Each structure stands twice: as C-alpha cells, then as structure tokens.
PDB file of C-alpha atoms in Angstrom:
ATOM      1  CA  UNK A   1      18.032 -38.513 -13.462  1.00 44.00           C
ATOM      2  CA  UNK A   2      20.314 -41.403 -12.612  1.00 43.00           C
ATOM      3  CA  UNK A   3      19.757 -44.543 -14.596  1.00 44.00           C
ATOM      4  CA  UNK A   4      20.321 -47.709 -12.546  1.00 46.00           C
ATOM      5  CA  UNK A   5      22.372 -50.434 -14.264  1.00 44.00           C
ATOM      6  CA  UNK A   6      20.400 -53.536 -15.192  1.00 45.00           C
ATOM      7  CA  UNK A   7      20.995 -56.877 -13.573  1.00 46.00           C
ATOM      8  CA  UNK A   8      23.855 -58.860 -15.092  1.00 43.00           C
ATOM      9  CA  UNK A   9      22.432 -61.310 -17.594  1.00 43.00           C
ATOM     10  CA  UNK A  10      23.440 -64.969 -17.535  1.00 41.00           C
ATOM     11  CA  UNK A  11      25.299 -64.418 -20.790  1.00 43.00           C
ATOM     12  CA  UNK A  12      27.488 -61.588 -19.535  1.00 43.00           C
ATOM     13  CA  UNK A  13      31.140 -62.138 -20.294  1.00 42.00           C
ATOM     14  CA  UNK A  14      33.605 -62.447 -17.431  1.00 43.00           C
ATOM     15  CA  UNK A  15      37.376 -62.647 -17.867  1.00 41.00           C
ATOM     16  CA  UNK A  16      38.965 -64.850 -15.179  1.00 41.00           C
ATOM     17  CA  UNK A  17      42.423 -63.765 -16.270  1.00 42.00           C
ATOM     18  CA  UNK A  18      41.947 -60.146 -15.280  1.00 43.00           C
ATOM     19  CA  UNK A  19      39.076 -60.468 -12.834  1.00 43.00           C
ATOM     20  CA  UNK A  20      37.242 -57.625 -14.573  1.00 43.00           C
ATOM     21  CA  UNK A  21      33.494 -57.439 -15.102  1.00 43.00           C
ATOM     22  CA  UNK A  22      31.572 -55.594 -17.764  1.00 43.00           C
ATOM     23  CA  UNK A  23      27.954 -54.482 -17.468  1.00 43.00           C
ATOM     24  CA  UNK A  24      26.517 -52.980 -20.621  1.00 45.00           C
ATOM     25  CA  UNK A  25      23.674 -50.503 -20.239  1.00 44.00           C
ATOM     26  CA  UNK A  26      20.601 -50.864 -22.443  1.00 43.00           C
ATOM     27  CA  UNK A  27      20.679 -49.155 -25.802  1.00 42.00           C
ATOM     28  CA  UNK A  28      19.547 -45.529 -25.931  1.00 39.00           C
ATOM     29  CA  UNK A  29      20.176 -42.225 -27.598  1.00 38.00           C
ATOM     30  CA  UNK A  30      22.058 -40.606 -24.693  1.00 41.00           C
ATOM     31  CA  UNK A  31      25.792 -41.141 -24.590  1.00 42.00           C
ATOM     32  CA  UNK A  32      25.814 -42.372 -21.011  1.00 42.00           C
ATOM     33  CA  UNK A  33      23.297 -45.089 -21.916  1.00 40.00           C
ATOM     34  CA  UNK A  34      25.883 -46.639 -24.240  1.00 42.00           C
ATOM     35  CA  UNK A  35      28.879 -46.493 -21.970  1.00 42.00           C
ATOM     36  CA  UNK A  36      30.470 -49.612 -20.528  1.00 45.00           C
ATOM     37  CA  UNK A  37      31.734 -49.685 -16.991  1.00 47.00           C
ATOM     38  CA  UNK A  38      34.879 -51.647 -16.185  1.00 48.00           C
ATOM     39  CA  UNK A  39      35.511 -52.536 -12.570  1.00 47.00           C
ATOM     40  CA  UNK A  40      38.679 -53.949 -11.191  1.00 48.00           C
ATOM     41  CA  UNK A  41      40.178 -53.581  -7.777  1.00 47.00           C
ATOM     42  CA  UNK A  42      37.326 -51.298  -6.673  1.00 52.00           C
ATOM     43  CA  UNK A  43      37.969 -48.717  -9.409  1.00 58.00           C
ATOM     44  CA  UNK A  44      35.407 -47.710 -12.029  1.00 68.00           C
ATOM     45  CA  UNK A  45      36.535 -46.674 -15.500  1.00 76.00           C
ATOM     46  CA  UNK A  46      34.452 -45.505 -18.444  1.00 82.00           C
ATOM     47  CA  UNK A  47      35.131 -45.631 -22.184  1.00 86.00           C
ATOM     48  CA  UNK A  48      36.647 -42.376 -23.336  1.00 89.00           C
ATOM     49  CA  UNK A  49      35.085 -40.266 -26.077  1.00 90.00           C
ATOM     50  CA  UNK A  50      37.997 -37.832 -26.172  1.00 92.00           C
ATOM     51  CA  UNK A  51      40.431 -37.685 -29.105  1.00 93.00           C
ATOM     52  CA  UNK A  52      43.675 -39.602 -28.824  1.00 90.00           C
ATOM     53  CA  UNK A  53      45.677 -36.418 -28.347  1.00 92.00           C
ATOM     54  CA  UNK A  54      43.892 -35.460 -25.114  1.00 94.00           C
ATOM     55  CA  UNK A  55      45.993 -34.700 -22.061  1.00 95.00           C
ATOM     56  CA  UNK A  56      46.016 -36.794 -18.907  1.00 94.00           C
ATOM     57  CA  UNK A  57      44.150 -34.037 -17.078  1.00 96.00           C
ATOM     58  CA  UNK A  58      41.372 -33.993 -19.674  1.00 95.00           C
ATOM     59  CA  UNK A  59      41.014 -37.759 -19.484  1.00 92.00           C
ATOM     60  CA  UNK A  60      40.919 -37.665 -15.683  1.00 93.00           C
ATOM     61  CA  UNK A  61      38.256 -34.957 -15.697  1.00 94.00           C
ATOM     62  CA  UNK A  62      36.232 -37.016 -18.163  1.00 92.00           C
ATOM     63  CA  UNK A  63      36.261 -39.991 -15.795  1.00 91.00           C
ATOM     64  CA  UNK A  64      35.217 -37.799 -12.863  1.00 90.00           C
ATOM     65  CA  UNK A  65      32.352 -36.275 -14.849  1.00 89.00           C
ATOM     66  CA  UNK A  66      31.171 -39.695 -16.008  1.00 88.00           C
ATOM     67  CA  UNK A  67      31.215 -40.973 -12.440  1.00 85.00           C
ATOM     68  CA  UNK A  68      28.828 -38.218 -11.381  1.00 83.00           C
ATOM     69  CA  UNK A  69      26.071 -40.041 -13.236  1.00 80.00           C
ATOM     70  CA  UNK A  70      26.237 -42.816 -10.649  1.00 80.00           C
ATOM     71  CA  UNK A  71      25.606 -40.517  -7.679  1.00 80.00           C
ATOM     72  CA  UNK A  72      22.206 -41.298  -6.234  1.00 79.00           C
ATOM     73  CA  UNK A  73      20.480 -37.882  -6.299  1.00 78.00           C
ATOM     74  CA  UNK A  74      16.700 -37.761  -6.432  1.00 82.00           C
ATOM     75  CA  UNK A  75      16.183 -34.706  -8.620  1.00 83.00           C
ATOM     76  CA  UNK A  76      12.421 -35.056  -8.428  1.00 86.00           C
ATOM     77  CA  UNK A  77      12.564 -34.780  -4.623  1.00 89.00           C
ATOM     78  CA  UNK A  78      14.707 -31.641  -4.781  1.00 90.00           C
ATOM     79  CA  UNK A  79      11.997 -29.905  -6.813  1.00 93.00           C
ATOM     80  CA  UNK A  80       9.181 -31.085  -4.561  1.00 94.00           C
ATOM     81  CA  UNK A  81       7.894 -28.621  -1.907  1.00 94.00           C
ATOM     82  CA  UNK A  82       6.984 -31.574   0.318  1.00 94.00           C
ATOM     83  CA  UNK A  83      10.113 -33.731  -0.110  1.00 93.00           C
ATOM     84  CA  UNK A  84      12.899 -31.163  -0.545  1.00 94.00           C
ATOM     85  CA  UNK A  85      15.377 -31.139   2.387  1.00 93.00           C
ATOM     86  CA  UNK A  86      14.688 -28.251   4.752  1.00 94.00           C
ATOM     87  CA  UNK A  87      18.118 -26.645   4.285  1.00 93.00           C
ATOM     88  CA  UNK A  88      17.511 -26.392   0.531  1.00 93.00           C
ATOM     89  CA  UNK A  89      14.088 -24.744   0.747  1.00 94.00           C
ATOM     90  CA  UNK A  90      15.471 -21.203   0.189  1.00 94.00           C
ATOM     91  CA  UNK A  91      17.116 -22.385  -3.030  1.00 94.00           C
ATOM     92  CA  UNK A  92      13.923 -24.081  -4.152  1.00 94.00           C
ATOM     93  CA  UNK A  93      12.021 -20.884  -3.390  1.00 92.00           C
ATOM     94  CA  UNK A  94      14.468 -18.938  -5.533  1.00 92.00           C
ATOM     95  CA  UNK A  95      14.135 -21.542  -8.274  1.00 92.00           C
ATOM     96  CA  UNK A  96      10.363 -21.092  -8.506  1.00 90.00           C
ATOM     97  CA  UNK A  97      10.658 -17.261  -8.403  1.00 87.00           C
ATOM     98  CA  UNK A  98       9.035 -16.529  -5.063  1.00 87.00           C
ATOM     99  CA  UNK A  99       8.698 -12.760  -4.592  1.00 83.00           C
ATOM    100  CA  UNK A 100       8.151 -12.884  -0.833  1.00 83.00           C
ATOM    101  CA  UNK A 101      10.364 -14.929   1.483  1.00 87.00           C
ATOM    102  CA  UNK A 102      11.001 -14.654   5.201  1.00 86.00           C
ATOM    103  CA  UNK A 103      13.742 -16.681   6.850  1.00 88.00           C
ATOM    104  CA  UNK A 104      11.747 -16.542  10.096  1.00 88.00           C
ATOM    105  CA  UNK A 105       8.819 -18.465   8.629  1.00 89.00           C
ATOM    106  CA  UNK A 106       8.149 -21.906  10.032  1.00 93.00           C
ATOM    107  CA  UNK A 107       8.900 -24.937   7.894  1.00 95.00           C
ATOM    108  CA  UNK A 108       5.200 -25.521   7.023  1.00 94.00           C
ATOM    109  CA  UNK A 109       4.890 -21.860   5.975  1.00 92.00           C
ATOM    110  CA  UNK A 110       7.930 -22.103   3.704  1.00 94.00           C
ATOM    111  CA  UNK A 111       6.732 -25.312   2.066  1.00 95.00           C
ATOM    112  CA  UNK A 112       3.241 -23.873   1.596  1.00 93.00           C
ATOM    113  CA  UNK A 113       4.649 -20.709  -0.012  1.00 91.00           C
ATOM    114  CA  UNK A 114       6.728 -22.778  -2.448  1.00 94.00           C
ATOM    115  CA  UNK A 115       3.791 -25.026  -3.290  1.00 94.00           C
ATOM    116  CA  UNK A 116       1.671 -21.947  -4.055  1.00 91.00           C
ATOM    117  CA  UNK A 117       4.392 -20.102  -5.993  1.00 91.00           C
ATOM    118  CA  UNK A 118       3.122 -20.770  -9.524  1.00 90.00           C
ATOM    119  CA  UNK A 119      -0.512 -20.105  -8.643  1.00 90.00           C
ATOM    120  CA  UNK A 120       0.534 -16.944  -6.787  1.00 88.00           C
ATOM    121  CA  UNK A 121       2.390 -15.642  -9.842  1.00 88.00           C
ATOM    122  CA  UNK A 122      -0.797 -16.095 -11.868  1.00 89.00           C
ATOM    123  CA  UNK A 123      -2.723 -13.986  -9.338  1.00 88.00           C
ATOM    124  CA  UNK A 124      -0.009 -11.358  -8.970  1.00 88.00           C
ATOM    125  CA  UNK A 125      -1.313  -7.815  -9.372  1.00 89.00           C
ATOM    126  CA  UNK A 126      -4.876  -8.726  -8.369  1.00 90.00           C
ATOM    127  CA  UNK A 127      -6.752  -7.943  -5.127  1.00 90.00           C
ATOM    128  CA  UNK A 128      -6.530 -11.642  -4.293  1.00 91.00           C
ATOM    129  CA  UNK A 129      -2.726 -11.491  -4.209  1.00 89.00           C
ATOM    130  CA  UNK A 130      -2.844  -8.401  -1.982  1.00 91.00           C
ATOM    131  CA  UNK A 131      -5.275 -10.141   0.349  1.00 92.00           C
ATOM    132  CA  UNK A 132      -3.006 -13.187   0.538  1.00 89.00           C
ATOM    133  CA  UNK A 133      -0.054 -11.048   1.620  1.00 90.00           C
ATOM    134  CA  UNK A 134      -2.082  -9.084   4.168  1.00 92.00           C
ATOM    135  CA  UNK A 135      -3.505 -12.247   5.730  1.00 91.00           C
ATOM    136  CA  UNK A 136       0.027 -13.398   6.529  1.00 88.00           C
ATOM    137  CA  UNK A 137       0.374 -10.394   8.837  1.00 91.00           C
ATOM    138  CA  UNK A 138      -3.177  -9.838  10.073  1.00 90.00           C
ATOM    139  CA  UNK A 139      -6.488 -10.961   8.520  1.00 92.00           C
ATOM    140  CA  UNK A 140      -8.149  -7.875  10.044  1.00 90.00           C
ATOM    141  CA  UNK A 141      -6.235  -5.438   7.827  1.00 91.00           C
ATOM    142  CA  UNK A 142      -8.835  -3.913   5.547  1.00 90.00           C
ATOM    143  CA  UNK A 143      -8.123  -3.263   1.877  1.00 90.00           C
ATOM    144  CA  UNK A 144     -10.107  -0.330   0.461  1.00 90.00           C
ATOM    145  CA  UNK A 145      -9.856   0.330  -3.273  1.00 91.00           C
ATOM    146  CA  UNK A 146     -10.358   3.731  -4.869  1.00 89.00           C
ATOM    147  CA  UNK A 147     -13.795   2.961  -6.305  1.00 92.00           C
ATOM    148  CA  UNK A 148     -14.994   2.023  -2.801  1.00 90.00           C
ATOM    149  CA  UNK A 149     -14.074   5.465  -1.435  1.00 89.00           C
ATOM    150  CA  UNK A 150     -14.078   7.935  -4.307  1.00 89.00           C
ATOM    151  CA  UNK A 151     -14.222  10.931  -1.935  1.00 89.00           C
ATOM    152  CA  UNK A 152     -10.756  10.426  -0.432  1.00 87.00           C
ATOM    153  CA  UNK A 153      -8.908   8.112  -2.826  1.00 87.00           C
ATOM    154  CA  UNK A 154      -7.544   8.963  -6.241  1.00 88.00           C
ATOM    155  CA  UNK A 155      -8.166   6.618  -9.179  1.00 90.00           C
ATOM    156  CA  UNK A 156      -6.002   3.476  -9.162  1.00 90.00           C
ATOM    157  CA  UNK A 157      -5.041   3.869  -5.519  1.00 89.00           C
ATOM    158  CA  UNK A 158      -5.955   1.862  -2.448  1.00 90.00           C
ATOM    159  CA  UNK A 159      -5.823   2.197   1.318  1.00 89.00           C
ATOM    160  CA  UNK A 160      -4.718  -0.248   3.994  1.00 89.00           C
ATOM    161  CA  UNK A 161      -6.605   0.240   7.257  1.00 87.00           C
ATOM    162  CA  UNK A 162      -4.602  -1.217  10.135  1.00 86.00           C
ATOM    163  CA  UNK A 163      -6.663  -2.325  13.162  1.00 85.00           C
ATOM    164  CA  UNK A 164      -5.914  -1.509  16.767  1.00 81.00           C
ATOM    165  CA  UNK A 165      -3.976  -3.811  19.064  1.00 77.00           C
ATOM    166  CA  UNK A 166      -7.112  -4.460  21.122  1.00 71.00           C
ATOM    167  CA  UNK A 167      -8.955  -5.725  18.052  1.00 79.00           C
ATOM    168  CA  UNK A 168      -6.333  -7.901  16.374  1.00 78.00           C
ATOM    169  CA  UNK A 169      -3.636  -8.526  18.968  1.00 83.00           C
ATOM    170  CA  UNK A 170      -0.959  -7.362  16.507  1.00 85.00           C
ATOM    171  CA  UNK A 171       1.308  -4.482  17.527  1.00 85.00           C
ATOM    172  CA  UNK A 172       1.973  -2.323  14.481  1.00 84.00           C
ATOM    173  CA  UNK A 173       5.342  -0.723  15.051  1.00 84.00           C
ATOM    174  CA  UNK A 174       7.406   1.039  12.424  1.00 82.00           C
ATOM    175  CA  UNK A 175       9.300  -2.103  11.399  1.00 85.00           C
ATOM    176  CA  UNK A 176       6.144  -4.166  10.906  1.00 87.00           C
ATOM    177  CA  UNK A 177       4.429  -1.433   8.886  1.00 86.00           C
ATOM    178  CA  UNK A 178       7.517  -1.072   6.699  1.00 86.00           C
ATOM    179  CA  UNK A 179       7.575  -4.856   6.127  1.00 87.00           C
ATOM    180  CA  UNK A 180       3.909  -4.860   5.114  1.00 89.00           C
ATOM    181  CA  UNK A 181       4.444  -2.012   2.669  1.00 88.00           C
ATOM    182  CA  UNK A 182       7.523  -3.689   1.175  1.00 87.00           C
ATOM    183  CA  UNK A 183       5.675  -6.965   0.607  1.00 89.00           C
ATOM    184  CA  UNK A 184       2.644  -5.212  -0.867  1.00 90.00           C
ATOM    185  CA  UNK A 185       4.902  -3.254  -3.208  1.00 89.00           C
ATOM    186  CA  UNK A 186       6.138  -6.560  -4.649  1.00 87.00           C
ATOM    187  CA  UNK A 187       2.683  -7.816  -5.671  1.00 89.00           C
ATOM    188  CA  UNK A 188       0.512  -4.746  -6.263  1.00 90.00           C
ATOM    189  CA  UNK A 189      -0.255  -3.473  -9.781  1.00 88.00           C
ATOM    190  CA  UNK A 190       2.442  -1.091 -10.991  1.00 85.00           C
ATOM    191  CA  UNK A 191      -0.110   1.641 -11.700  1.00 86.00           C
ATOM    192  CA  UNK A 192      -1.660   1.440  -8.218  1.00 87.00           C
ATOM    193  CA  UNK A 193      -0.494   3.565  -5.280  1.00 85.00           C
ATOM    194  CA  UNK A 194      -1.091   2.677  -1.661  1.00 83.00           C
ATOM    195  CA  UNK A 195      -1.783   4.488   1.579  1.00 78.00           C
ATOM    196  CA  UNK A 196      -1.502   2.925   5.049  1.00 71.00           C
ATOM    197  CA  UNK A 197      -3.577   4.415   7.868  1.00 73.00           C
ATOM    198  CA  UNK A 198      -4.775   3.507  11.330  1.00 66.00           C
ATOM    199  CA  UNK A 199      -8.532   3.391  11.742  1.00 58.00           C
ATOM    200  CA  UNK A 200      -9.389   4.361  15.312  1.00 49.00           C
ATOM    201  CA  UNK A 201     -12.601   3.908  17.264  1.00 46.00           C
ATOM    202  CA  UNK A 202     -12.973   5.609  20.639  1.00 43.00           C
ATOM    203  CA  UNK A 203     -15.464   4.893  23.394  1.00 44.00           C
ATOM    204  CA  UNK A 204     -16.254   7.160  26.350  1.00 44.00           C
ATOM    205  CA  UNK A 205     -18.206   6.602  29.545  1.00 46.00           C
ATOM    206  CA  UNK A 206     -19.618   9.596  31.475  1.00 47.00           C
ATOM    207  CA  UNK A 207     -20.928   9.576  35.061  1.00 44.00           C
ATOM    208  CA  UNK A 208     -23.217  12.360  36.347  1.00 42.00           C
ATOM    209  CA  UNK A 209     -22.524  13.466  39.919  1.00 42.00           C
ATOM    210  CA  UNK A 210     -23.883  16.202  42.191  1.00 39.00           C
ATOM    211  CA  UNK A 211     -22.614  17.457  45.548  1.00 40.00           C
ATOM    212  CA  UNK A 212     -20.011  14.738  45.602  1.00 40.00           C
ATOM    213  CA  UNK A 213     -22.614  11.975  45.403  1.00 42.00           C
ATOM    214  CA  UNK A 214     -23.371   9.724  42.489  1.00 40.00           C
ATOM    215  CA  UNK A 215     -26.611  10.972  41.040  1.00 42.00           C
ATOM    216  CA  UNK A 216     -26.870   8.773  38.027  1.00 45.00           C
ATOM    217  CA  UNK A 217     -24.999   6.790  35.440  1.00 42.00           C
ATOM    218  CA  UNK A 218     -25.344   6.970  31.714  1.00 44.00           C
ATOM    219  CA  UNK A 219     -23.162   5.547  28.975  1.00 49.00           C
ATOM    220  CA  UNK A 220     -22.352   7.604  25.938  1.00 46.00           C
ATOM    221  CA  UNK A 221     -20.776   5.697  23.079  1.00 47.00           C
ATOM    222  CA  UNK A 222     -19.083   7.696  20.358  1.00 46.00           C
ATOM    223  CA  UNK A 223     -17.415   6.318  17.277  1.00 46.00           C
ATOM    224  CA  UNK A 224     -14.845   8.400  15.462  1.00 43.00           C
ATOM    225  CA  UNK A 225     -12.995   7.361  12.339  1.00 45.00           C
ATOM    226  CA  UNK A 226      -9.693   9.191  12.321  1.00 43.00           C
ATOM    227  CA  UNK A 227      -7.914   8.845   9.017  1.00 45.00           C
ATOM    228  CA  UNK A 228      -4.362   9.969   9.563  1.00 42.00           C
ATOM    229  CA  UNK A 229      -2.011  11.122   6.890  1.00 41.00           C
ATOM    230  CA  UNK A 230       0.415   8.760   5.278  1.00 43.00           C
ATOM    231  CA  UNK A 231       2.060   6.595   7.899  1.00 49.00           C
ATOM    232  CA  UNK A 232       5.157   8.307   9.378  1.00 46.00           C
ATOM    233  CA  UNK A 233       7.275   5.385   8.162  1.00 57.00           C
ATOM    234  CA  UNK A 234       6.962   6.779   4.645  1.00 59.00           C
ATOM    235  CA  UNK A 235       8.878   9.899   5.635  1.00 64.00           C
ATOM    236  CA  UNK A 236      11.959   7.795   6.301  1.00 67.00           C
ATOM    237  CA  UNK A 237      12.316   6.646   2.680  1.00 66.00           C
ATOM    238  CA  UNK A 238      13.078   8.268  -0.642  1.00 65.00           C
ATOM    239  CA  UNK A 239      10.078   8.421  -2.958  1.00 64.00           C
ATOM    240  CA  UNK A 240       9.423   9.053  -6.617  1.00 61.00           C
ATOM    241  CA  UNK A 241       7.294  11.908  -7.910  1.00 55.00           C
ATOM    242  CA  UNK A 242       4.257   9.628  -7.748  1.00 55.00           C
ATOM    243  CA  UNK A 243       4.900   8.726  -4.102  1.00 60.00           C
ATOM    244  CA  UNK A 244       6.358   5.259  -4.680  1.00 63.00           C
ATOM    245  CA  UNK A 245       9.380   4.141  -2.598  1.00 65.00           C
ATOM    246  CA  UNK A 246      12.718   3.944  -4.398  1.00 65.00           C
ATOM    247  CA  UNK A 247      14.164   0.424  -4.184  1.00 65.00           C
ATOM    248  CA  UNK A 248      17.831  -0.476  -4.668  1.00 64.00           C
ATOM    249  CA  UNK A 249      19.183  -3.516  -6.478  1.00 59.00           C
ATOM    250  CA  UNK A 250      18.874  -5.681  -3.348  1.00 64.00           C
ATOM    251  CA  UNK A 251      15.171  -4.890  -2.972  1.00 61.00           C
ATOM    252  CA  UNK A 252      15.606  -2.605   0.068  1.00 68.00           C
ATOM    253  CA  UNK A 253      14.048   0.830   0.280  1.00 66.00           C
ATOM    254  CA  UNK A 254      16.441   3.758   0.174  1.00 67.00           C
ATOM    255  CA  UNK A 255      16.259   5.746   3.386  1.00 70.00           C
ATOM    256  CA  UNK A 256      16.451   9.503   3.700  1.00 62.00           C
ATOM    257  CA  UNK A 257      19.952  10.543   4.757  1.00 60.00           C
TER     258      UNK A 257
END
C-alpha cells in the first residue's frame, strides 16, 4: 500500500542555491520508508541502492520502479467485492477462486458471487452448494438424493427433476440443460453421479355426449410421473466408464465426433 509522505517539518532543510527540496520519510524497516526524494525542475529522483558498477539502464529502471510506489492505487478497494471497478470483477473472481462464472450475469450478481466465494468453497460438495447452483437457474428444480429414492437410484447418486415450462416459466432447451449439468459437475462430490430428468404431470378432461348432444360433463384428473432416461444431451458428450462427462483443460465437455 502506498505510504503518503509526511508534511514538511519547520526544520526541513532547503538549499536556495539549487532550489531542491528534500522530504525524509519516517523511519521504518522497509527500504522505501528510508528513501529520500529529491525534486528539482519537476523531476523526482531516489537514492540508489545499486552498486557503483551498475549500468545506466539498471539505474534508470531502479528509478522507474521506485516511482511506482508513489502511484495512488487503493489495493484494498481492488480486493473488495463492493468497491472493485466493474471491469476488474472477472480478475477478482479469478483471484478468489470462483468455480462458476458467467459473463452474462448482472453486476449485482457478479459482486454477490465474489462476496460469497470463500463461504461457497467451504460448502462445496454439500447439498447446500448444489441447491445454491440450482437456484440460480430455477428454484423449482428438485434435488433427489439416492437415499430418498432407493428403488431407482444407486448409492451416492442423485437426480435433478426439471419442472415444466408452465410451472416455472423456464424453457429447458439442450443448451440450458448442458449448462446446468456443467455447473453442477463443478461443485458436486466427486463420488456422486447425477441424472437429469423431466418430471411430467398430465391432466385430461372428458365430456360425455350422446346423439350429438351434450349429455353431461365430468372431469377426470390423472397424474402421471414419467421418469425419462438420461437427458438426450448426455449422448452428445464423451463419458467415463462411470458415466461422468470428460472435461478438457479449458473446462469444456468433449463432444462425440
């Protein structure tokens, strides 16, 4: 962090012959706390710590590096989710090791994700972290763990039940489903395997007629839970023997040729 020079004391020496001024920084252990700054004609110079045999280039680079200490940069603000400039938020997100980042997020969403980064890493691999990711897409997505449905789920597996458009207002196309699965793969336990299905509920209305005239009206409501096989999006990607997608170095899933 930049250290501001103290006010010139009444006893500070001034040389009228050369018109130069010297402001000595307070004593400290760091080298830059001991340096003296000489100003004359608008140019700042700093005492050299290089050996006498140093080249002109080395001495010039030393002066440039020393001058960087006077640049007013608020390091604390750069590491603050609330005060960091918007253009630097992706770098701050990378600096705090955010696993999930979307350039299309709004500014409040990006700042909230950065602010929650450390706490999210502590919850990573738990149902709470999975729920947090799912809520970003649709709070109505249901997470069913294997011990909640032992008849259809293997141990250490879980199922994502995606609601219908009429219920949640979210259209689950192939791209959205793939994005959900990619984000879940980043935070789920390594030993756990996932299955994404659509849970459908159908309603039917039947009218009784005779001789072309309406004889009566009755409503028959039927509910059917149709658990489809693994979402078709899975068939587009290479998978391991355990059914997990194969991810390249950039974090993208490898597609089937």
